Coordinates of C-alpha atoms and ligand atoms in Angstrom, one line a residue:
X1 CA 190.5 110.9 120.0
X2 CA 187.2 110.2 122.0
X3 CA 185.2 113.1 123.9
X4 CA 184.4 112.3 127.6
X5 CA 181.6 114.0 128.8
X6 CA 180.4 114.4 132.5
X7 CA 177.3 112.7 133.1
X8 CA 175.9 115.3 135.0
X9 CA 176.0 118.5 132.8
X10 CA 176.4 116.7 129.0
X11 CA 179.6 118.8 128.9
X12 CA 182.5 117.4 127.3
X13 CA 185.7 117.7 129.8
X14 CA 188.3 116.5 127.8
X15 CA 189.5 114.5 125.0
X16 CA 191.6 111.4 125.6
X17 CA 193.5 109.6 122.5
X18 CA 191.9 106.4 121.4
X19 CA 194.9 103.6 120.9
X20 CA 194.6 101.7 118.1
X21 CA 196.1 98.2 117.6
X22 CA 199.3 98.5 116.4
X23 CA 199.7 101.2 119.3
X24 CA 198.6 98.8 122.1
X25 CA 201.1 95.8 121.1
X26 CA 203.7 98.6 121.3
X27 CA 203.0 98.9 125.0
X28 CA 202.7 95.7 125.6
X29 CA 205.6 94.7 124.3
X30 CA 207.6 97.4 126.3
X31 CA 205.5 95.8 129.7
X32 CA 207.0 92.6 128.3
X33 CA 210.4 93.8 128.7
X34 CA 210.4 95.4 131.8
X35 CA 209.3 91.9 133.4
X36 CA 212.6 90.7 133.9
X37 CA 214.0 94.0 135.8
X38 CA 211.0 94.2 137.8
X39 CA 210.9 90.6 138.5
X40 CA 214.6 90.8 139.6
X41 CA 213.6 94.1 142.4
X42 CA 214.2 92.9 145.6
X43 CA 210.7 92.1 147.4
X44 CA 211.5 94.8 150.8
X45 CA 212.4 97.0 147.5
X46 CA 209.3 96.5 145.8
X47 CA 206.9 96.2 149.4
X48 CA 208.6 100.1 149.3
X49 CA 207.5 101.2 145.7
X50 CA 203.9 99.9 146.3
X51 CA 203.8 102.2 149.9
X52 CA 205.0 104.8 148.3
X53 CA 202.5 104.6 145.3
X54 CA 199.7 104.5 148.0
X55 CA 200.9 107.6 150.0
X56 CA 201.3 109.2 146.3
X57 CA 197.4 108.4 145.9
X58 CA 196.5 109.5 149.0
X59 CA 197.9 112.7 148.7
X60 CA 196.2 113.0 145.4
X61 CA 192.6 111.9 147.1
X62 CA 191.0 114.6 146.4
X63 CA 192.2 115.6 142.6
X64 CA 190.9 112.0 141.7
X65 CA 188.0 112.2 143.5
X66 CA 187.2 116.0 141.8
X67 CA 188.2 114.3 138.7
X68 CA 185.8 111.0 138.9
X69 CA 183.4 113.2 140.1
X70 CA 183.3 115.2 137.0
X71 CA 184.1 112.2 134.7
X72 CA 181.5 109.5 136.2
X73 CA 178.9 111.5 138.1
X74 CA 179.5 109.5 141.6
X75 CA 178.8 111.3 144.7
X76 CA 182.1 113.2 146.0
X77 CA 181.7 111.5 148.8
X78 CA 182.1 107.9 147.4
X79 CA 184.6 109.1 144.6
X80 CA 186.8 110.1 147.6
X81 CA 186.0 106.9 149.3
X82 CA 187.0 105.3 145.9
X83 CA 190.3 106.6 145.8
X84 CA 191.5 106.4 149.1
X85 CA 190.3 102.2 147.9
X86 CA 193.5 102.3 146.1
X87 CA 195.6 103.5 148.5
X88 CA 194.4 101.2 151.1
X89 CA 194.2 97.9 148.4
X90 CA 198.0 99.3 147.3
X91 CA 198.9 99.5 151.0
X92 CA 197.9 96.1 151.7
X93 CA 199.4 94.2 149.2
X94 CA 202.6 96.2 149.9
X95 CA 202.9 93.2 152.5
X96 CA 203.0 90.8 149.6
X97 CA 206.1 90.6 148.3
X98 CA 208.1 89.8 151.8
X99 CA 205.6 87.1 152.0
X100 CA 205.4 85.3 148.7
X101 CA 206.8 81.9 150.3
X102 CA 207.3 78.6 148.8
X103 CA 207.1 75.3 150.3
X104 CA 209.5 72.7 151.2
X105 CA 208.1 69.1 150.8
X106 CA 210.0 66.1 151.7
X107 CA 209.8 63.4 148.8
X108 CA 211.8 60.1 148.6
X109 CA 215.0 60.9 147.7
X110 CA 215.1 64.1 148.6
X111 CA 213.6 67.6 149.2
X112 CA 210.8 69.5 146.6
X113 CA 210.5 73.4 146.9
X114 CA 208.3 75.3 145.1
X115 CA 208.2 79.0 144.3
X116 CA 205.6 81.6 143.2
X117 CA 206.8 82.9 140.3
X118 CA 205.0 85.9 138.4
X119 CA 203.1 85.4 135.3
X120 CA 204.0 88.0 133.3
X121 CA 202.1 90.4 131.3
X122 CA 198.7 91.0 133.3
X123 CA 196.2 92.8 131.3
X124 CA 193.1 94.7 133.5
X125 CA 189.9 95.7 131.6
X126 CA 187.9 98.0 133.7
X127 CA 184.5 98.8 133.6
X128 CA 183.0 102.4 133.8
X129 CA 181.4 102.0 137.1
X130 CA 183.9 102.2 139.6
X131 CA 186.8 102.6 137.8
X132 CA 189.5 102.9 140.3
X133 CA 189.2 100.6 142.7
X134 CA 187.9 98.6 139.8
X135 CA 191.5 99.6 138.5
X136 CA 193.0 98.7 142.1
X137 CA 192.4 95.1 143.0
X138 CA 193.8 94.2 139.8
X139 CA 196.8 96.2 139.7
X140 CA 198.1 95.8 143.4
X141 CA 198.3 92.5 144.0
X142 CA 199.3 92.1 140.0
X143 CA 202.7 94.7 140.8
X144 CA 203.1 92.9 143.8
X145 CA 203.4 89.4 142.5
X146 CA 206.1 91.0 140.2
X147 CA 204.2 91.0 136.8
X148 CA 204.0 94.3 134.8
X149 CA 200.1 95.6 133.9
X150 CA 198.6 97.1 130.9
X151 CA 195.2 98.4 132.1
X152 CA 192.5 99.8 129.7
X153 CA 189.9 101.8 131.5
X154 CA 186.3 102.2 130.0
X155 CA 186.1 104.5 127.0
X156 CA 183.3 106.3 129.3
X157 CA 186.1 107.1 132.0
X158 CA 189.1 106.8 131.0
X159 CA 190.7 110.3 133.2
X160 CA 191.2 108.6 136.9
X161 CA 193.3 105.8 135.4
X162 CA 195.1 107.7 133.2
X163 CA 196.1 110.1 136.3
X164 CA 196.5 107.1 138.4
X165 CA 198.9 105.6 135.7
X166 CA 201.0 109.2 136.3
X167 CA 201.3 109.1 139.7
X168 CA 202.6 105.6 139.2
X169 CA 205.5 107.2 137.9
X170 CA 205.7 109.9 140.2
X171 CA 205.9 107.2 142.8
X172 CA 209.4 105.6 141.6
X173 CA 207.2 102.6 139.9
X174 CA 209.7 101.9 137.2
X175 CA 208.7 103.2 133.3
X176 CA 206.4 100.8 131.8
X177 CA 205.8 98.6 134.5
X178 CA 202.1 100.4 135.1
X179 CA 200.7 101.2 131.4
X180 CA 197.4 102.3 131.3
X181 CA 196.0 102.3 127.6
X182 CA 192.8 104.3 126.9
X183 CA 190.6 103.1 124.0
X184 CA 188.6 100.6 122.5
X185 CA 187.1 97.4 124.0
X186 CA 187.1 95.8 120.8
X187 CA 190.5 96.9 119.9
X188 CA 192.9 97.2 122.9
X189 CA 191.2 94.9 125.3
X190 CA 190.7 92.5 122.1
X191 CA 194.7 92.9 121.8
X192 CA 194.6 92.2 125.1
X193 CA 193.1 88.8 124.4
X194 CA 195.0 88.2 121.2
X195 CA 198.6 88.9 121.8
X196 CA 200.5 86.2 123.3
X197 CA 202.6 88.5 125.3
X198 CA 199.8 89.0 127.8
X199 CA 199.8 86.4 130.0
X200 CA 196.6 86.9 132.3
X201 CA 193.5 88.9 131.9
X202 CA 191.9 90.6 134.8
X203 CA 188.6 91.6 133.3
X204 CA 185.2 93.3 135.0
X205 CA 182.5 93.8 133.3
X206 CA 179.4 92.7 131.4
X207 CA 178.5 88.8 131.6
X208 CA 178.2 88.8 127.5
X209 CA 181.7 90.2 126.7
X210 CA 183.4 88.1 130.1
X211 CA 181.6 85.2 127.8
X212 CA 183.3 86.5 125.0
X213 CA 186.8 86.8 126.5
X214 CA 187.0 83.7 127.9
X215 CA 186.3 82.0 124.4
X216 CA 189.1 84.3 123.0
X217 CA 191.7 83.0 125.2
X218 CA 191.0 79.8 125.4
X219 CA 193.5 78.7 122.7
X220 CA 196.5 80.4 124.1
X221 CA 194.9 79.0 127.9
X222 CA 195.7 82.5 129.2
X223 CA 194.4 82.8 132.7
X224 CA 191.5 84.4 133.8
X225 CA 190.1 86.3 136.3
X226 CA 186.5 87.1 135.7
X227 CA 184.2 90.0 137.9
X228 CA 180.8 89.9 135.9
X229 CA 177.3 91.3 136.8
X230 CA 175.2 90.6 139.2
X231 CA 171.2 90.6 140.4
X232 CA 171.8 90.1 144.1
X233 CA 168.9 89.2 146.5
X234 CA 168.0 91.5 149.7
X235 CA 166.6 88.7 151.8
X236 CA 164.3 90.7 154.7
X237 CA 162.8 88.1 157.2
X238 CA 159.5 89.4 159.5
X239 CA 161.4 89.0 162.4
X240 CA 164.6 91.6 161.5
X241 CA 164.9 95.1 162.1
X242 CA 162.8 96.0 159.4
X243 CA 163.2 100.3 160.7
X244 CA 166.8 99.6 159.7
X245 CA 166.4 97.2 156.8
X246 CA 164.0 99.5 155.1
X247 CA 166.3 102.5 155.8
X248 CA 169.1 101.2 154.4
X249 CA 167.8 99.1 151.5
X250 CA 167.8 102.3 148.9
X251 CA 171.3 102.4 149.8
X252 CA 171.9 98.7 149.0
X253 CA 170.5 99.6 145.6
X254 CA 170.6 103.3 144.8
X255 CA 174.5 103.2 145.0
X256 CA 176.2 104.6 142.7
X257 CA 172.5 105.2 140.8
X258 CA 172.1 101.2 140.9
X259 CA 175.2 101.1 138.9
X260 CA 177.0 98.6 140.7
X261 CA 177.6 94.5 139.8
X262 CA 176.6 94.5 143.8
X263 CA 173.1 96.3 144.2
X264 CA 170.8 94.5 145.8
X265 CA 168.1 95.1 143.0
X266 CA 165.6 92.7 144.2
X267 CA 164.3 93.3 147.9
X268 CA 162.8 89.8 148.8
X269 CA 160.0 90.6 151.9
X270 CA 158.4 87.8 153.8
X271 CA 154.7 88.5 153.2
X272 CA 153.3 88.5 156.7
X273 CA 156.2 92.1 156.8
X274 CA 155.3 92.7 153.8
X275 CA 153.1 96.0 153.6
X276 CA 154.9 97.1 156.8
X277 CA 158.3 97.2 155.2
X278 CA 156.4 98.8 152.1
X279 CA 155.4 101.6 154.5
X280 CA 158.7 102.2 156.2
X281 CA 160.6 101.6 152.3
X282 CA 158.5 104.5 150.9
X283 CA 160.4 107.9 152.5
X284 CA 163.2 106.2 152.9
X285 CA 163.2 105.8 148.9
X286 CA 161.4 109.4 148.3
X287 CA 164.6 111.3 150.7
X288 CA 167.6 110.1 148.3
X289 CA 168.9 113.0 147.8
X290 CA 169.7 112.8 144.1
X291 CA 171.8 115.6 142.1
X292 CA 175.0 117.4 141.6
X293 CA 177.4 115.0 142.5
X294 CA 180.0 117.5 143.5
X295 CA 177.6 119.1 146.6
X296 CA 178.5 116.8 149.9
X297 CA 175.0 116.5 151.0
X298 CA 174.3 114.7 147.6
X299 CA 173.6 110.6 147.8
X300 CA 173.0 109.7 144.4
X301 CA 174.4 111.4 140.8
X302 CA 173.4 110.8 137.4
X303 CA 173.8 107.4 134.8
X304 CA 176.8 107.4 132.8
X305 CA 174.9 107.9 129.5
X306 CA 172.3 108.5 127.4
X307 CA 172.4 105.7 126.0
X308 CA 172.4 104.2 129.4
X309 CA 169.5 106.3 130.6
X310 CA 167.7 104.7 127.6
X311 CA 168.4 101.2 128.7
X312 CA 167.0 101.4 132.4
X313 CA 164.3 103.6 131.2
X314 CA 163.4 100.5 129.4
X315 CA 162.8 98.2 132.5
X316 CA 160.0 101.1 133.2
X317 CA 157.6 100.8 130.4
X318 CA 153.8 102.1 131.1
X319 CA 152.4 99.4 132.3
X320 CA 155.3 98.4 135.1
X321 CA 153.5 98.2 138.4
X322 CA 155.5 100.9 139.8
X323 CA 154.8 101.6 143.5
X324 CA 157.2 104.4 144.7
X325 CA 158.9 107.0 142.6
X326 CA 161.6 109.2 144.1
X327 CA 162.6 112.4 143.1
X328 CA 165.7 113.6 140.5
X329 CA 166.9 116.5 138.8
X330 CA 165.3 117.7 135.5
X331 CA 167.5 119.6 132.4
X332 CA 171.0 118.6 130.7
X333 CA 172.1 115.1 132.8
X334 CA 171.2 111.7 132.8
X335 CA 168.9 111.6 135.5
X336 CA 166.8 108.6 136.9
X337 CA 164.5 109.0 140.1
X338 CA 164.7 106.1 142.5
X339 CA 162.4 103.3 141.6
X340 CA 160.8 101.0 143.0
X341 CA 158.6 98.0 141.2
X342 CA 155.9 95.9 143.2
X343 CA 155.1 93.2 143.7
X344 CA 157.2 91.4 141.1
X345 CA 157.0 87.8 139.7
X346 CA 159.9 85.6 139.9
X347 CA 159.3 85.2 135.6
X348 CA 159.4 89.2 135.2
X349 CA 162.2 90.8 133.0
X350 CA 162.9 93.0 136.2
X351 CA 163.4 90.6 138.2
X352 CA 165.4 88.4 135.9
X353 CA 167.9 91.0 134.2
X354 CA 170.5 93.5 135.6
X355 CA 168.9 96.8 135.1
X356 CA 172.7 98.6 136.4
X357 CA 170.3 101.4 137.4
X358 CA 168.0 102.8 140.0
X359 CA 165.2 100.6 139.6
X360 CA 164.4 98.0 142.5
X361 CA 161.7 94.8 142.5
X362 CA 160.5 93.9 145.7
X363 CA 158.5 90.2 145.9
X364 CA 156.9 88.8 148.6
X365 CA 158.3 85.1 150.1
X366 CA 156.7 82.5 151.9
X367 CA 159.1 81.0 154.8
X368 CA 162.7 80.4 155.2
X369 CA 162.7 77.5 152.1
X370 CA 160.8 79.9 149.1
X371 CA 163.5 82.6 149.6
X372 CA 166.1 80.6 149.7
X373 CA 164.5 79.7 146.1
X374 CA 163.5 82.8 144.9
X375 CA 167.1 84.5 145.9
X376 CA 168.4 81.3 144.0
X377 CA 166.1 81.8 141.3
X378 CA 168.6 83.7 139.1
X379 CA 171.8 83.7 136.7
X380 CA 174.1 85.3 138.9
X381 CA 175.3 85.2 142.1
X382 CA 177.4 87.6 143.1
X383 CA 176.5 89.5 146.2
X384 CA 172.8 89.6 149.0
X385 CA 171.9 90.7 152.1
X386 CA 169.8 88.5 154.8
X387 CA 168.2 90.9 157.6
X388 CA 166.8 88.4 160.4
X389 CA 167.5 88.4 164.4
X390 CA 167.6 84.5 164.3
X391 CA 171.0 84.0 164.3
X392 CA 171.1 80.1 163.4
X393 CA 168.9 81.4 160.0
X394 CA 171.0 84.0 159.3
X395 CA 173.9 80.8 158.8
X396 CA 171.4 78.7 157.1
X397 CA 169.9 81.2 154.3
X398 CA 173.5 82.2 153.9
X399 CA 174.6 78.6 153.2
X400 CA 171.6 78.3 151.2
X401 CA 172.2 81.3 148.9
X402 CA 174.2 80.9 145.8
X403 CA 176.5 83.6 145.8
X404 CA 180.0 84.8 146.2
X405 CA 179.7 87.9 149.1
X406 CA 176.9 88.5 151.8
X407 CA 176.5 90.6 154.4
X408 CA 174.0 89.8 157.2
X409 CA 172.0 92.7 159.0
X410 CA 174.2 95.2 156.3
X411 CA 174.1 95.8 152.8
X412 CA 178.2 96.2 152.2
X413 CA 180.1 94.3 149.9
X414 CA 183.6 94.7 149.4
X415 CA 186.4 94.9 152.0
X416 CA 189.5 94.4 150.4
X417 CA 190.7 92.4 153.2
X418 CA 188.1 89.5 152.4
X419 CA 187.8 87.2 148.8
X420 CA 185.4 88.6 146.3
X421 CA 183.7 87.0 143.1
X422 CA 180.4 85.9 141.8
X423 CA 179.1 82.2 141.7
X424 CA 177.4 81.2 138.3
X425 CA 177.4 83.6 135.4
X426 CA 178.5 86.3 138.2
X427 CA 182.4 85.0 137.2
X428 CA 185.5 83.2 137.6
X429 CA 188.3 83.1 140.4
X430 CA 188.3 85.8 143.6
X431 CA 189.8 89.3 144.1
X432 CA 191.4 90.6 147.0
X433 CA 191.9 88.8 150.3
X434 CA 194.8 87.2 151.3
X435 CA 195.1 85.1 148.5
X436 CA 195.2 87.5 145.7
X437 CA 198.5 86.8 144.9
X438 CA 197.5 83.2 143.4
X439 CA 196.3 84.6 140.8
X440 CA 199.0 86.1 139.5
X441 CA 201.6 83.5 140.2
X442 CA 202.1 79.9 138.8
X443 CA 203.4 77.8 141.0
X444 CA 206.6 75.6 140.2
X445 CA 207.8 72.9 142.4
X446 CA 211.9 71.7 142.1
X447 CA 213.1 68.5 143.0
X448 CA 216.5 68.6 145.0
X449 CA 218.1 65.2 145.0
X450 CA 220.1 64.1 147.9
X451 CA 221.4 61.1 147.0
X452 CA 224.8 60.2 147.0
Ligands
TAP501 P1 181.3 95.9 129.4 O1 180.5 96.5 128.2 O2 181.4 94.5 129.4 O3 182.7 96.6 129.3 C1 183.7 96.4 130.3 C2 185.0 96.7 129.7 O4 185.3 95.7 128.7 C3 185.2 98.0 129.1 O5 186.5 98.5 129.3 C4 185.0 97.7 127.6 O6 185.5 98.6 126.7 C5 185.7 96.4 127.5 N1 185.3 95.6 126.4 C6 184.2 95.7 125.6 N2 184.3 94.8 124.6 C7 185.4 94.1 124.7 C8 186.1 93.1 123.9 N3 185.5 92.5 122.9 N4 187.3 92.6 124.3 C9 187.9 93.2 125.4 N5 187.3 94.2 126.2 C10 186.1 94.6 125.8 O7 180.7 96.3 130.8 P2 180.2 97.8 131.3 O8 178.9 98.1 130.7 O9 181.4 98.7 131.1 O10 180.1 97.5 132.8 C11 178.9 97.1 133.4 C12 179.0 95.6 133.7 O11 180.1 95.3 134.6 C13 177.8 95.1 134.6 O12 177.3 93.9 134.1 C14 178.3 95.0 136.0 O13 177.6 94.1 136.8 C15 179.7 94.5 135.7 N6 180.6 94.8 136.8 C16 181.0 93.7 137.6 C17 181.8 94.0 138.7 C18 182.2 92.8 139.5 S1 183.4 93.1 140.6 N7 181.7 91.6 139.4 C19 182.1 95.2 139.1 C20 181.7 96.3 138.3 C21 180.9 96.0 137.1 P3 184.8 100.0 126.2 O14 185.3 101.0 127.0 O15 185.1 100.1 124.8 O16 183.3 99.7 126.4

């Protein structure tokens, strides 16, 4: 059994069994056999199943979102935003299945059609970050291509998936068709890895074990979908709105307390708007309203962890040039106050690694061609933000910028109507979109003779 423990009192809230080898190849080999029967569903059958799993989720909203917020310290308002994620991303791919066509190509001697046909076995390791819609984009469009899923969630916060998994059930989703498997990354998502009978891995998560996983399945040439971190660029140009970019750049950052593969933890400021953005950064940074994640006036909780809370504290040693400090609960919970570190060299730790917590480095730039660099000037690529009225620059740093998801004169990231993945060490093939289902299909072309 493993304790979880809210983040934002050190209380444990509930003890969730840890699945051990043996245990997890038991589950998987039950998803293995209830392929065929869910393969065989008819699609307008299965488009049905996957609507009625999303209205199931939205009635439970606010039960998950209660829960996350007790399990992972987000804000109640983004927990609820989180679930109602998975009813949406479960809603949309609900259109999938009427609409997994194949092609008819004409060939010399006849006719070749191809069909989509399910992979099999998908297996979803989720982070502790965001773990349902984490949990979501991996599932959906995995159910609606007509493979079965084993999911592990992070040992950290395990409850929403494991509820999720219920409703599943609830739903009409057929018995092990959705099995979510609490435990061990090293031993159920290693299984994950190891047994043959998983056919695909959906995995999110740090860059070192994504590294790791995609060695392990190399020899069996499982496929891979891979969401890793990220150390995304907030590009700020003199000429923008810099009222509005330096309001909403703690926001772009202090998400989820900087826990998120997205954050926008270094603010790159062209230096003539330099010390003006600085000015206008500073109360928008000191009035994040950090605490008890429950209250609805609350914009920021607490880390996951101590052991987390020791990690970022360690991007803050004395002599960081630390220019604004925001404010943050003291007592039992991980707290970390806003934090903001300036000016920062492109060669600095802070600049260079993904803290996954509320810290920020903010360098000055040059002109249009030095942030292109210093935004490039990084591992990942995964996600940025370019704030500029110059419309024809906006297209140009965006072209310029090595990464998988930007957002001009906005800090969002996701919409699940739109491809997401990293460039670089940020990951490996695109979630959500319209094109999800690729990933969990191969495709198979047959030839059709029609001679004589
Ligand atoms: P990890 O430590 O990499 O853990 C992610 C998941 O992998 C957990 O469920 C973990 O299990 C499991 N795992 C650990 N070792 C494994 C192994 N040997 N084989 C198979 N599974 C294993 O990451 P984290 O600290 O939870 O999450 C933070 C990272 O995720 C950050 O780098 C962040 O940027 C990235 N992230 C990326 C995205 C996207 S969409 N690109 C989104 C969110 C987060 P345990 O429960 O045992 O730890």
């Amino acid at each position: 059994m493993h304790d979880v423990i809210n983040p934002a009192t050190e209380l444990v809230i509930a003890s969730v069994p840890s699945t051990d080898a043996e245990g997890t190849d038991e589950i998987i080999a039950r998803a293995h056999e209830a392929l065929p029967a869910w393969k065989a569903v008819a699609p307008g059958d299965r488009a049905d199943l996957l609507r009625r799993f999303s209205t199931v989720i939205r009635d439970h909203v606010e039960e998950l979102a209660q829960l996350e917020v007790a399990n992972s310290g987000h804000t109640i308002s983004n927990a609820r935003w989180e679930a109602n994620n998975v009813a949406n991303v479960l809603n949309y791919y609900a259109g999938a299945p009427e609409r997994l066509f194949g092609r008819q190509i004409p060939v010399p001697g006849g006719i070749d059609i191809t069909f989509q046909e399910p992979v099999g076995v998908v297996g979803i390791i989720v982070p502790w970050n965001f773990p349902m819609p984490i949990a979501g984009w991996g599932l959906a469009p995995a159910l609606a291509a007509g493979c079965t899923v084993v999911l592990k969630p992070a040992e950290l916060t395990p409850l929403t998936a494991i509820r999720i998994g219920e409703l599943a059930l609830e739903a009409g989703i057929p018995e092990h068709v959705l099995n979510v498997i609490p435990g061990k990354g090293s031993i159920v998502g290693q299984r994950f890895v190891d047994n043959p009978l998983v056919r695909k891995i959906v995995f999110t998560g740090s860059t070192e074990v994504g590294e790791r996983i995609m060695a392990g399945v190399a020899p069996q040439m499982k496929r891979l979908t891979l969401e890793l971190g990220g150390k995304s660029a907030n590009v700020v140009f003199a000429d923008a709105d810099l009222e509005k970019a330096a309001a909403t750049a703690p926001y772009g950052v202090f998400d989820n307390a900087g826990q998120d593969c997205c954050a926008r933890s270094r603010i790159l400021v062209e230096r003539k708007a330099f010390d003006r953005f600085m000015e206008l950064f500073e109360p928008a940074v000191k009035g994040v309203r950090v605490g008890n994640p429950a209250l609805e006036s609350t914009e920021m909780g607490p880390l996951i962890s101590r052991g987390h809370w020791e990690t970022v504290s360690s991007y803050v040693p004395d002599a960081a040039p630390v220019a604004i400090v925001g404010s943050c609960p003291t007592g039992p919970g991980y707290w970390y106050p806003p934090t903001v570190l300036a000016p920062v060299t492109a060669d600095s730790q802070a600049f260079q690694e993904e803290i996954f917590g509320p810290v920020v480095s903010v360098t000055p730039f040059d002109d249009e061609l030095d942030a292109i660099r210093l935004a490039n000037n990084s591992e990942y690529g995964l996600s940025g933000s370019i704030w500029t009225r110059d419309l024809g620059r906006a297209i140009r740093v965006s072209r310029g910028i090595e990464t998988g998801n930007l957002s001009v004169n906005s800090h969002s990231s996701v919409r699940y109507w739109t491809p997401f993945g990293g460039f670089k060490r940020s990951g490996l093939g695109r979630e959500l979109g319209p094109d999800a289902l690729e990933a969990f299909t191969e495709t198979k072309n047959v030839f059709i003779s029609t001679e004589d």
